[in-house]
């Protein structure tokens, strides 16, 4: 497979503190790949502003003046990380052959980009970025993450452990993804359903380069709940049986 045009999609919510560092690091990786002839001129990084309130869009606009390497999408309001990511993917899927999604905090390091490109050029339609370990997490976060993945497997959900939303999607995968119309969007569960040839790359997740996490505990719990309820009927079956036994117990007590 010859060199191809690659786009990097980065959702942003109140990331004004990180954007300069992220734009420079990701842009440098793209320039090196272009100079080496591994990807085409016209490859780009696209920042998606998810209704930020801290000047993130102005910062994105400042990078748009620095050449065609940088692009921006501004959403009219805050719609959440998953929908902002999907909006970026769908907006840019006709502008590149393959798209890589990353977070703005560079915890998924820019140095993974050549690994994604290499795996795609080897014939993989989907490439998952997977953490080597969770040693950088607190014991609470590590324990809850391990519990979540165990629970999802027991519920029969096809999910890649220790994979967040750092991944590459080729043209067939992007086209298939465009046909999903989920109310509660959980891309980590949807992408494995696409069924195309895939592989994993492993990396060490870095500390956040600046600013605070945009996923507090309440958002993490809501996100996990979306994953459970969107891809398994077992919780619904449990509720039905629970309702049956409550009604039966009520009848017995009433009698």
C-alpha positions as semicolon CSV with decimal commas, in nm:
position;residue;x (nm);y (nm);z (nm)
1;X;0,000;0,000;0,000
2;X;0,136;0,342;-0,097
3;X;0,152;0,644;0,131
4;X;-0,185;0,789;0,223
5;X;-0,345;1,101;0,365
6;X;-0,393;1,086;0,743
7;X;-0,604;1,308;0,967
8;X;-0,570;1,342;1,345
9;X;-0,896;1,421;1,528
10;X;-0,862;1,582;1,872
11;X;-1,176;1,672;2,073
12;X;-1,120;1,970;2,305
13;X;-1,317;2,100;2,600
14;X;-1,157;2,386;2,796
15;X;-0,808;2,284;2,681
16;X;-0,653;2,626;2,630
17;X;-0,361;2,531;2,857
18;X;-0,269;2,223;2,653
19;X;-0,332;2,326;2,294
20;X;0,002;2,487;2,209
21;X;0,196;2,185;2,333
22;X;-0,039;1,938;2,167
23;X;-0,048;2,118;1,832
24;X;0,330;2,140;1,821
25;X;0,390;1,776;1,920
26;X;0,129;1,627;1,683
27;X;0,227;1,863;1,401
28;X;0,592;1,764;1,431
29;X;0,506;1,393;1,402
30;X;0,301;1,462;1,088
31;X;0,577;1,672;0,932
32;X;0,832;1,397;0,987
33;X;0,604;1,135;0,829
34;X;0,535;1,363;0,532
35;X;0,906;1,434;0,483
36;X;0,977;1,059;0,495
37;X;0,712;0,997;0,228
38;X;0,508;0,771;0,455
39;X;0,199;0,991;0,441
40;X;0,084;1,244;0,183
41;X;0,110;1,620;0,186
42;X;-0,235;1,737;0,292
43;X;-0,242;1,521;0,604
44;X;-0,367;1,729;0,895
45;X;-0,464;1,762;1,260
46;X;-0,820;1,878;1,332
47;X;-0,920;2,019;1,669
48;X;-1,290;1,987;1,760
49;X;-1,403;2,252;2,008
50;X;-1,678;2,096;2,219
51;X;-1,842;2,420;2,336
52;X;-1,542;2,534;2,541
53;X;-1,572;2,840;2,767
54;X;-1,206;2,927;2,823
55;X;-1,075;3,061;2,494
56;X;-1,001;2,720;2,342
57;X;-1,151;2,820;2,006
58;X;-0,943;3,139;1,986
59;X;-0,635;2,930;2,049
60;X;-0,742;2,687;1,773
61;X;-0,795;2,983;1,536
62;X;-0,441;3,102;1,604
63;X;-0,309;2,765;1,484
64;X;-0,528;2,772;1,174
65;X;-0,323;3,069;1,050
66;X;-0,004;2,858;1,053
67;X;-0,077;2,660;0,736
68;X;-0,290;2,378;0,601
69;X;-0,155;2,132;0,858
70;X;-0,412;2,255;1,115
71;X;-0,790;2,255;1,093
72;X;-1,074;2,326;1,334
73;X;-1,438;2,236;1,391
74;X;-1,642;2,446;1,633
75;X;-1,956;2,287;1,780
76;X;-2,244;2,516;1,871
77;X;-2,262;2,381;2,227
78;X;-2,109;2,125;2,459
79;X;-2,225;1,778;2,350
80;X;-1,976;1,560;2,540
81;X;-1,652;1,388;2,446
82;X;-1,800;1,097;2,251
83;X;-2,028;1,307;2,032
84;X;-1,757;1,568;1,976
85;X;-1,522;1,292;1,865
86;X;-1,784;1,145;1,632
87;X;-1,856;1,491;1,490
88;X;-1,488;1,533;1,407
89;X;-1,465;1,190;1,247
90;X;-1,774;1,241;1,033
91;X;-1,674;1,597;0,935
92;X;-1,329;1,492;0,818
93;X;-1,381;1,139;0,683
94;X;-1,389;1,261;0,322
95;X;-1,075;1,470;0,375
96;X;-0,840;1,180;0,455
97;X;-0,814;0,809;0,392
98;X;-0,770;0,719;0,757
99;X;-0,836;0,913;1,079
100;X;-0,661;0,880;1,414
101;X;-0,841;1,000;1,727
102;X;-0,646;1,128;2,028
103;X;-0,717;1,334;2,340
104;X;-0,590;1,689;2,375
105;X;-0,397;1,622;2,697
106;X;-0,131;1,405;2,520
107;X;-0,171;1,124;2,770
108;X;-0,190;0,921;2,451
109;X;0,150;1,043;2,324
110;X;0,202;1,187;1,977
111;X;0,483;0,934;1,927
112;X;0,216;0,667;1,870
113;X;0,114;0,825;1,537
114;X;0,386;0,650;1,328
115;X;0,285;0,319;1,491
116;X;-0,078;0,370;1,388
117;X;0,025;0,461;1,034
118;X;0,254;0,160;1,004
119;X;-0,016;-0,079;1,125
120;X;-0,266;0,070;0,880
121;X;-0,025;0,046;0,587
122;X;0,023;-0,321;0,682
123;X;-0,344;-0,377;0,596
124;X;-0,536;-0,320;0,920
125;X;-0,860;-0,124;0,889
126;X;-0,883;-0,056;1,264
127;X;-0,587;-0,001;1,497
128;X;-0,648;0,018;1,873
129;X;-0,415;0,208;2,102
130;X;-0,382;0,004;2,423
131;X;-0,209;0,100;2,747
132;X;0,078;-0,127;2,849
133;X;-0,027;-0,100;3,214
134;X;-0,220;0,121;3,457
135;X;0,066;0,184;3,699
136;X;0,025;0,563;3,661
137;X;-0,336;0,548;3,789
138;X;-0,443;0,577;4,151
139;X;-0,536;0,249;4,318
140;X;-0,903;0,354;4,313
141;X;-0,906;0,434;3,942
142;X;-0,709;0,119;3,859
143;X;-0,946;-0,098;4,061
144;X;-1,262;0,053;3,915
145;X;-1,127;0,021;3,560
146;X;-1,042;-0,346;3,610
147;X;-1,387;-0,408;3,758
148;X;-1,552;-0,232;3,461
149;X;-1,370;-0,444;3,202
150;X;-1,446;-0,768;3,391
151;X;-1,811;-0,673;3,418
152;X;-1,836;-0,585;3,048
153;X;-1,685;-0,922;2,949
154;X;-1,929;-1,109;3,175
155;X;-2,215;-0,920;3,014
156;X;-2,095;-1,039;2,675
157;X;-1,976;-0,700;2,545
158;X;-1,688;-0,713;2,295
159;X;-1,455;-0,445;2,433
160;X;-1,077;-0,404;2,415
161;X;-0,931;-0,388;2,770
162;X;-0,723;-0,079;2,854
163;X;-0,826;0,090;2,530
164;X;-0,986;0,434;2,549
165;X;-1,054;0,637;2,235
166;X;-0,704;0,647;2,088
167;X;-0,746;0,455;1,762
168;X;-0,717;0,462;1,383
169;X;-1,014;0,402;1,155
170;X;-0,979;0,336;0,783
171;X;-1,234;0,433;0,515
172;X;-1,448;0,119;0,540
173;X;-1,464;0,144;0,919
174;X;-1,557;0,514;0,901
175;X;-1,830;0,441;0,649
176;X;-1,974;0,164;0,869
177;X;-1,956;0,388;1,176
178;X;-2,156;0,658;0,995
179;X;-2,458;0,423;0,987
180;X;-2,482;0,394;1,367
181;X;-2,738;0,619;1,533
182;X;-2,694;0,548;1,903
183;X;-2,873;0,760;2,162
184;X;-2,610;0,682;2,426
185;X;-2,287;0,689;2,231
186;X;-2,015;0,448;2,349
187;X;-1,753;0,422;2,073
188;X;-1,541;0,170;2,264
189;X;-1,826;-0,076;2,226
190;X;-1,935;0,023;1,875
191;X;-1,598;0,006;1,697
192;X;-1,531;-0,366;1,773
193;X;-1,873;-0,441;1,620
194;X;-1,759;-0,307;1,281
195;X;-1,580;-0,634;1,214
196;X;-1,289;-0,526;0,992
197;X;-0,928;-0,651;1,021
198;X;-0,775;-0,493;1,330
199;X;-0,466;-0,494;1,546
200;X;-0,337;-0,327;1,862
201;X;-0,041;-0,106;1,936
202;X;0,082;-0,075;2,294
203;X;0,214;0,238;2,459
204;X;0,289;0,388;2,797
205;X;0,024;0,643;2,891
206;X;0,184;0,969;3,001
207;X;0,077;1,215;3,267
208;X;-0,151;1,498;3,157
209;X;0,067;1,780;3,017
210;X;-0,139;2,065;3,167
211;X;-0,480;2,153;3,307
212;X;-0,727;1,929;3,488
213;X;-0,906;1,612;3,383
214;X;-1,240;1,672;3,211
215;X;-1,369;1,333;3,331
216;X;-1,453;1,356;3,703
217;X;-1,595;1,054;3,884
218;X;-1,958;1,139;3,807
219;X;-1,890;1,156;3,432
220;X;-1,689;0,834;3,443
221;X;-1,978;0,653;3,616
222;X;-2,231;0,789;3,365
223;X;-2,003;0,685;3,078
224;X;-1,968;0,333;3,220
225;X;-2,346;0,309;3,262
226;X;-2,395;0,403;2,896
227;X;-2,157;0,124;2,801
228;X;-2,339;-0,135;3,010
229;X;-2,692;-0,043;2,906
230;X;-2,616;0,011;2,536
231;X;-2,456;-0,326;2,462
232;X;-2,614;-0,586;2,686
233;X;-2,973;-0,694;2,758
234;X;-2,872;-0,863;3,082
235;X;-2,941;-0,556;3,302
236;X;-3,289;-0,537;3,149
237;X;-3,344;-0,908;3,217
238;X;-3,230;-0,860;3,576
239;X;-3,481;-0,577;3,624
240;X;-3,763;-0,788;3,475
241;X;-3,690;-1,079;3,711
242;X;-3,652;-0,841;4,005
243;X;-3,991;-0,691;3,926
244;X;-4,143;-1,041;3,902
245;X;-4,012;-1,144;4,246
246;X;-4,121;-0,815;4,404
247;X;-4,472;-0,866;4,265
248;X;-4,473;-1,228;4,384
249;X;-4,355;-1,126;4,732
250;X;-4,622;-0,853;4,744
251;X;-4,888;-1,106;4,649
252;X;-4,774;-1,354;4,915
253;X;-4,763;-1,086;5,186
254;X;-5,105;-0,956;5,079
255;X;-5,252;-1,308;5,093
